Structure formats: structure tokens, C-alpha cells
PDB file of C-alpha atoms in Angstrom:
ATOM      1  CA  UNK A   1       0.000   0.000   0.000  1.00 48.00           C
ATOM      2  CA  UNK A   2       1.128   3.386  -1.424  1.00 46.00           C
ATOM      3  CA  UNK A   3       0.924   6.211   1.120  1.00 44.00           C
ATOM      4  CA  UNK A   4       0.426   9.580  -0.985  1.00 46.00           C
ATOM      5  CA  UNK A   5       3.060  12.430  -0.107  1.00 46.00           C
ATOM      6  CA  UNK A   6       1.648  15.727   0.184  1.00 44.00           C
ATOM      7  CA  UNK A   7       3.655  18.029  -1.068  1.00 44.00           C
ATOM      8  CA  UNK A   8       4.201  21.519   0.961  1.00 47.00           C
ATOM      9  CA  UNK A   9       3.479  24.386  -1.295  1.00 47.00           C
ATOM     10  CA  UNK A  10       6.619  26.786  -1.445  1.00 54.00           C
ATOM     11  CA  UNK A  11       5.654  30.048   0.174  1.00 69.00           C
ATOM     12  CA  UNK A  12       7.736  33.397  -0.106  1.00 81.00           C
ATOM     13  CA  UNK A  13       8.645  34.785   3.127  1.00 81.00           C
ATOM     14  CA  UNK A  14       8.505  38.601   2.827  1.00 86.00           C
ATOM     15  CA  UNK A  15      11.976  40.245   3.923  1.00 86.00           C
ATOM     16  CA  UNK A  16      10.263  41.327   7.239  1.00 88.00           C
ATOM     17  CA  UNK A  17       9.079  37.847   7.818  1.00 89.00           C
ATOM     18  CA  UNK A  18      12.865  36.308   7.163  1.00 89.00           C
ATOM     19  CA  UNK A  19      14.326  39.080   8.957  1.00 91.00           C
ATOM     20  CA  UNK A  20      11.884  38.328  12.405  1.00 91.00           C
ATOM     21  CA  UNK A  21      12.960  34.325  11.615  1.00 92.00           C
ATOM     22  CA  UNK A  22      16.777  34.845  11.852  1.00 92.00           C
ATOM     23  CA  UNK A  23      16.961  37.284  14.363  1.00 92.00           C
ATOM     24  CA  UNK A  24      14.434  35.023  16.371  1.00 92.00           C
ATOM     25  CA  UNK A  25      17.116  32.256  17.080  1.00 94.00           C
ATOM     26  CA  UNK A  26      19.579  33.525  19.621  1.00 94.00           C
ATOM     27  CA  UNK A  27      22.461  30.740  18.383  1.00 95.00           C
ATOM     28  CA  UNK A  28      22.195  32.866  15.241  1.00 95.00           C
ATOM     29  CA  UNK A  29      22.048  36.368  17.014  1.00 95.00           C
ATOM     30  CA  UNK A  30      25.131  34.859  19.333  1.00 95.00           C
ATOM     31  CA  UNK A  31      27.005  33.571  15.659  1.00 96.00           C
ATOM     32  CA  UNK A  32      26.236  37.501  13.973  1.00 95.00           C
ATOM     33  CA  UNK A  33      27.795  38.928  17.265  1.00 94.00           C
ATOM     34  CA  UNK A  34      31.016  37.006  16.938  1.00 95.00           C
ATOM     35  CA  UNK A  35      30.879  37.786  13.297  1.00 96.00           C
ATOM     36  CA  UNK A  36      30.782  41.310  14.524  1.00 93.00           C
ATOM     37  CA  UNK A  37      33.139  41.292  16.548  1.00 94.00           C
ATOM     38  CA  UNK A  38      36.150  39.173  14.933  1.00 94.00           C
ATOM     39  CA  UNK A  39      35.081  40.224  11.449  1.00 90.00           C
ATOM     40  CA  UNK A  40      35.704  36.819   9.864  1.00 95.00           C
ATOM     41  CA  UNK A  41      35.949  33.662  11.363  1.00 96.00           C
ATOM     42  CA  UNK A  42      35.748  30.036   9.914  1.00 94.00           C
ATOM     43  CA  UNK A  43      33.142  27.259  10.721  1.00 93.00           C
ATOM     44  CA  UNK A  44      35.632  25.730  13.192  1.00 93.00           C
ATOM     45  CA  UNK A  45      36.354  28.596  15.210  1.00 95.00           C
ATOM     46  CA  UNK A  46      32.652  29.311  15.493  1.00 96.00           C
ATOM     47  CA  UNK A  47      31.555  25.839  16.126  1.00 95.00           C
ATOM     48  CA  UNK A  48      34.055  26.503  19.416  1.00 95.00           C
ATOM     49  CA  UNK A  49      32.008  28.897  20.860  1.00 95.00           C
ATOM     50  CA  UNK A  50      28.817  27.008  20.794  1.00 94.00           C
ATOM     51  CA  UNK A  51      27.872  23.330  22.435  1.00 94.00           C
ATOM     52  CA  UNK A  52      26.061  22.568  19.307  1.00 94.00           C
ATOM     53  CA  UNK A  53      26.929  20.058  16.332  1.00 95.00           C
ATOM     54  CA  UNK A  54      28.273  20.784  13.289  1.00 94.00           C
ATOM     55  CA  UNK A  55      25.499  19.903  11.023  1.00 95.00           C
ATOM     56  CA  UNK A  56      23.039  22.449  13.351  1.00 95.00           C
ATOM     57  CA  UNK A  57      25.870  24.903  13.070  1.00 95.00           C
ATOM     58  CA  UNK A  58      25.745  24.691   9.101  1.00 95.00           C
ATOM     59  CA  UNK A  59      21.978  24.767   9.354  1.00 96.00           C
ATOM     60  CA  UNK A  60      22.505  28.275  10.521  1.00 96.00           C
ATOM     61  CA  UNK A  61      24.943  29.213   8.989  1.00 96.00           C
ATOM     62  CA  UNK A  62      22.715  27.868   5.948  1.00 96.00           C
ATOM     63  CA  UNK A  63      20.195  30.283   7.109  1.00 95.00           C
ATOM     64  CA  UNK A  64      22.008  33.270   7.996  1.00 96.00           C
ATOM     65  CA  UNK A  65      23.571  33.093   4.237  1.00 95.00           C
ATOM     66  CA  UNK A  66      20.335  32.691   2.375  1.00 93.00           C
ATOM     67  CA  UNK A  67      18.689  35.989   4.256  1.00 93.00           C
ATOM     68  CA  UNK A  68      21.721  37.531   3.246  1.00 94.00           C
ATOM     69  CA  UNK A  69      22.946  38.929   6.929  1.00 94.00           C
ATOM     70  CA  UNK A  70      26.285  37.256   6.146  1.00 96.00           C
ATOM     71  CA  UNK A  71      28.308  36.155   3.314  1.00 97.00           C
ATOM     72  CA  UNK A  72      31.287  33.606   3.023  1.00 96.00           C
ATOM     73  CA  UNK A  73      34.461  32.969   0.924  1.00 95.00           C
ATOM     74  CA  UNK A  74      36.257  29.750   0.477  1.00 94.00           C
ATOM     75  CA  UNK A  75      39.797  29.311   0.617  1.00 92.00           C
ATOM     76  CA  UNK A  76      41.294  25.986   0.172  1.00 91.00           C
ATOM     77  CA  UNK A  77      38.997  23.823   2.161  1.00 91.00           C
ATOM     78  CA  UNK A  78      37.842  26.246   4.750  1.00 92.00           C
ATOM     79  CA  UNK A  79      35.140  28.570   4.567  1.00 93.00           C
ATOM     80  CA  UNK A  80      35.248  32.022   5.836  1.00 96.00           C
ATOM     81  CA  UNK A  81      32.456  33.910   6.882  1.00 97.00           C
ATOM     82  CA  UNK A  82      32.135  37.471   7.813  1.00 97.00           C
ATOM     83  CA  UNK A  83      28.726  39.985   8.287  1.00 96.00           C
ATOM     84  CA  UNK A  84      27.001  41.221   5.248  1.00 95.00           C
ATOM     85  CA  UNK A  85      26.552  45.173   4.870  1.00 94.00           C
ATOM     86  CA  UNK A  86      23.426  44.934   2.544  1.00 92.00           C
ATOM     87  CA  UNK A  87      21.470  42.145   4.923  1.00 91.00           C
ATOM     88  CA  UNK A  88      22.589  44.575   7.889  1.00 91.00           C
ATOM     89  CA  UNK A  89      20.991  47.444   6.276  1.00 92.00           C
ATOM     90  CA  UNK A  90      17.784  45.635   5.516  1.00 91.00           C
ATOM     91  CA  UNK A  91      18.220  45.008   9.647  1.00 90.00           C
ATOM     92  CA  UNK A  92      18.451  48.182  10.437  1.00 91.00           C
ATOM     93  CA  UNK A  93      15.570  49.450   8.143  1.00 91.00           C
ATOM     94  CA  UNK A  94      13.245  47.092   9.086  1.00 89.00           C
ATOM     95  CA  UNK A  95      13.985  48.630  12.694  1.00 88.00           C
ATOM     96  CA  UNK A  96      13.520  52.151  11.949  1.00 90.00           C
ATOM     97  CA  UNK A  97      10.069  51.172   9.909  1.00 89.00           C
ATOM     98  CA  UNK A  98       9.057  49.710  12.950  1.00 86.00           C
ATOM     99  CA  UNK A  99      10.263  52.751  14.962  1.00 86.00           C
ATOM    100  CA  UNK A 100       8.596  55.001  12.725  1.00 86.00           C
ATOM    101  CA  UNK A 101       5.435  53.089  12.684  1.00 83.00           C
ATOM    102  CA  UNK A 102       5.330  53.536  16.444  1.00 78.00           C
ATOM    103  CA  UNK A 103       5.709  57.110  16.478  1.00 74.00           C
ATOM    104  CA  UNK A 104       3.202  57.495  13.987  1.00 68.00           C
ATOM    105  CA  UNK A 105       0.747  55.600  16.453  1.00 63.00           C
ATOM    106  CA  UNK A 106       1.826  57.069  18.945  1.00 62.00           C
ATOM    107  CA  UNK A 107       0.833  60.256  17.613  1.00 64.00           C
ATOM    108  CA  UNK A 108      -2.596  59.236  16.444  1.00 63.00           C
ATOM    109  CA  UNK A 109      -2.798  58.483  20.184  1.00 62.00           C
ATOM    110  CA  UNK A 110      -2.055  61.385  21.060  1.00 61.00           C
ATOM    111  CA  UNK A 111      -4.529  63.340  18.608  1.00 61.00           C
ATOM    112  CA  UNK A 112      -7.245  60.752  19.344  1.00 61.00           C
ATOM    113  CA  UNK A 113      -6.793  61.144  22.979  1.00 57.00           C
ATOM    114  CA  UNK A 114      -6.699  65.342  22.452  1.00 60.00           C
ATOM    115  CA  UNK A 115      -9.945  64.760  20.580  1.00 60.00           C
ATOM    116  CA  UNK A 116     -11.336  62.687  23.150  1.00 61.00           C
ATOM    117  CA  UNK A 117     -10.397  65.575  26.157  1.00 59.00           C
ATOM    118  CA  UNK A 118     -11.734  68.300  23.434  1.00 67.00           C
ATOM    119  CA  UNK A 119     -15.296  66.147  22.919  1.00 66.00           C
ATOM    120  CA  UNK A 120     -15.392  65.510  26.727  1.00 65.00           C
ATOM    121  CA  UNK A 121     -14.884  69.457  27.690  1.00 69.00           C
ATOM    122  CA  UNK A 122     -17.269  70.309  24.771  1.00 67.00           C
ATOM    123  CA  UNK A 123     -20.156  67.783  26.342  1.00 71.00           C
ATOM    124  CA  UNK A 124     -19.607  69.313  30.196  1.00 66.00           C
ATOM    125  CA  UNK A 125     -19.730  72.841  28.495  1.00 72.00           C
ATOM    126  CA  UNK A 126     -22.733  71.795  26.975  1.00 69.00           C
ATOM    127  CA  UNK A 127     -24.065  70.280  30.273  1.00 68.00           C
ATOM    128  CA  UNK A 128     -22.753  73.278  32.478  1.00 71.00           C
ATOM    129  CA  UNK A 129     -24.672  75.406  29.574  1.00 66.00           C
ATOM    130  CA  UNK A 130     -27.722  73.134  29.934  1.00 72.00           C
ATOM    131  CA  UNK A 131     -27.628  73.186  33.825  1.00 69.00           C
ATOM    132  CA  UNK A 132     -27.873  77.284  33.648  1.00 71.00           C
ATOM    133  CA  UNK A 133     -30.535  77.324  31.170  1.00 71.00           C
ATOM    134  CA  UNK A 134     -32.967  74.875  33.601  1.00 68.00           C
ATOM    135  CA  UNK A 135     -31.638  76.935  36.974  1.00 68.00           C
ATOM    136  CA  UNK A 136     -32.252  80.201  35.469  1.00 70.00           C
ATOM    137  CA  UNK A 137     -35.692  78.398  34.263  1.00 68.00           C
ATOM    138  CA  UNK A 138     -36.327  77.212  37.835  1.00 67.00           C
ATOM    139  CA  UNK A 139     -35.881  80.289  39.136  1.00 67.00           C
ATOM    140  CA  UNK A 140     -38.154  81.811  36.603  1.00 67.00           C
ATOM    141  CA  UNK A 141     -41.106  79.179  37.435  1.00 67.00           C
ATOM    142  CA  UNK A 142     -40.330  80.056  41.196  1.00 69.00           C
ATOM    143  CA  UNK A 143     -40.246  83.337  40.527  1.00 69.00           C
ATOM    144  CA  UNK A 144     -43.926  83.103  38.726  1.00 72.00           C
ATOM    145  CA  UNK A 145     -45.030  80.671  41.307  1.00 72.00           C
ATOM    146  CA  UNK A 146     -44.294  83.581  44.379  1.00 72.00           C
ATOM    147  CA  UNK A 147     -46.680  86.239  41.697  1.00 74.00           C
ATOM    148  CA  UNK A 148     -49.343  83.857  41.278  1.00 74.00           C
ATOM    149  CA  UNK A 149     -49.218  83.245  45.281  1.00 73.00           C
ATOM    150  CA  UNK A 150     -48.956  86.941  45.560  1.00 72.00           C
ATOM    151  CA  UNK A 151     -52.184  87.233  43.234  1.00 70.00           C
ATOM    152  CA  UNK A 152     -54.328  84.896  44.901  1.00 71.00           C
ATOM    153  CA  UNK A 153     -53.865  86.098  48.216  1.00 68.00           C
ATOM    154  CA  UNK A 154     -54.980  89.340  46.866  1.00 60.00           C
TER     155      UNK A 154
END
């Protein structure tokens, strides 16, 4: 009996998307720190810094290459790997979209809120107006109340 394999449809990751998936493992974030900070460094002298395997180390290495936040050269049998400028950048923009986004909502908070404090002090003017209108209306009926008293004890 024949079991049928279903077969995953590829789906595109947008940048933001593969940007949030390799900064979301911190053995990656640790490997782009080292990167950082030694500027190029082979498999083996990364592997030492980490109690993982070699074939999970390649896996993210694998994955770090394809987004583009590093690049390697090969020399002889080694491979050397060192941070990418152009995946960096897309790091950093993605970052200041976000930031930007934030003050932008932040602002409409802001406005929205203002609004809110405007429509608020515009209904208490309106009830302070209101209150007025029925006092000085109450004090008009009382007012007519003490002349029609007045009148019938005439």
C-alpha cells in the first residue's frame, strides 16, 4: 500500500518575515555577534564557541547566508564567513520602519486622545450650559409661582 506524499506548497517569506525568523534564534544572534566582533571567522572557530553540532551549526549558517545577513568565501577547504553590509541594512531598516510606525501611532494616540479631552470638555460645556438654562428656568417658574401666590392672596 502506497501512502500519498503531500507536497508543501513553497511560500515566499517577505523580507520582514525572514528578517523576524533569523533574528528570532539567539544561536544565530550569538554567531552575527562574533561575526561582529572578529570580522571573519571560519566554521571551526565558530563551532568553538557554541555546544552545538556541526550539522546544526551549518543549518545556521545555511540560514544566515540565504537571508543575506552574512556572506562567506572559500579558501582551500575552509570557509570564511564574515557579516554582510546589505542584509545589515535591511536590519536596520526594518527597525527604523518599525520605529517610525510607532511614532506614527503614537501620535494618532495622542490626537485621538486630544480629541477625546476636546469632545469631553465640549459635552460638560454643553451640560454646564444646559444646567444654567434649567436653573435660570427654575428660578423663573419660582419666581412666577411667588406672583401667582402673591395674586391669589390678593
Amino acid at each position: 500500500m502506497k501512502v500519498a506524499r503531500t507536497s508543501k506548497k513553497a511560500t515566499q517569506k517577505s523580507e520582514e518575515e525572514v528578517i523576524v525568523h533569523v533574528l528570532s534564534d539567539a544561536n544565530r544572534l550569538r554567531i552575527l555577534r562574533l561575526l561582529s566582533e572578529n570580522k571573519e571567522l571560519c566554521a571551526r572557530d565558530i563551532l568553538s564557541h557554541f555546544p552545538i553540532t556541526q550539522p546544526t551549526l551549518s543549518h545556521h549558517m545555511s540560514v544566515l547566508l540565504e537571508s543575506k545577513m552574512i556572506q562567506s568565501r572559500k579558501s582551500g577547504r575552509w570557509v570564511f564567513y564574515h557579516l554582510s553590509e546589505v542584509g545589515l541594512d535591511k536590519v536596520i531598516s526594518f527597525f527604523l520602519a518599525l520605529k517610525e510606525s510607532a511614532s506614527v501611532a503614537k501620535c494618532r494616540e495622542m490626537t485621538t486622545a486630544e480629541d477625546e479631552v476636546s469632545s469631553v470638555e465640549a459635552i460638560a460645556q454643553n451640560v454646564q450650559v444646559e444646567g444654567q438654562k434649567a436653573n435660570k428656568k427654575k428660578g423663573k417658574d419660582k419666581a412666577e409661582k411667588k406672583r401667582k401666590n402673591k395674586k391669589r392672596k390678593k
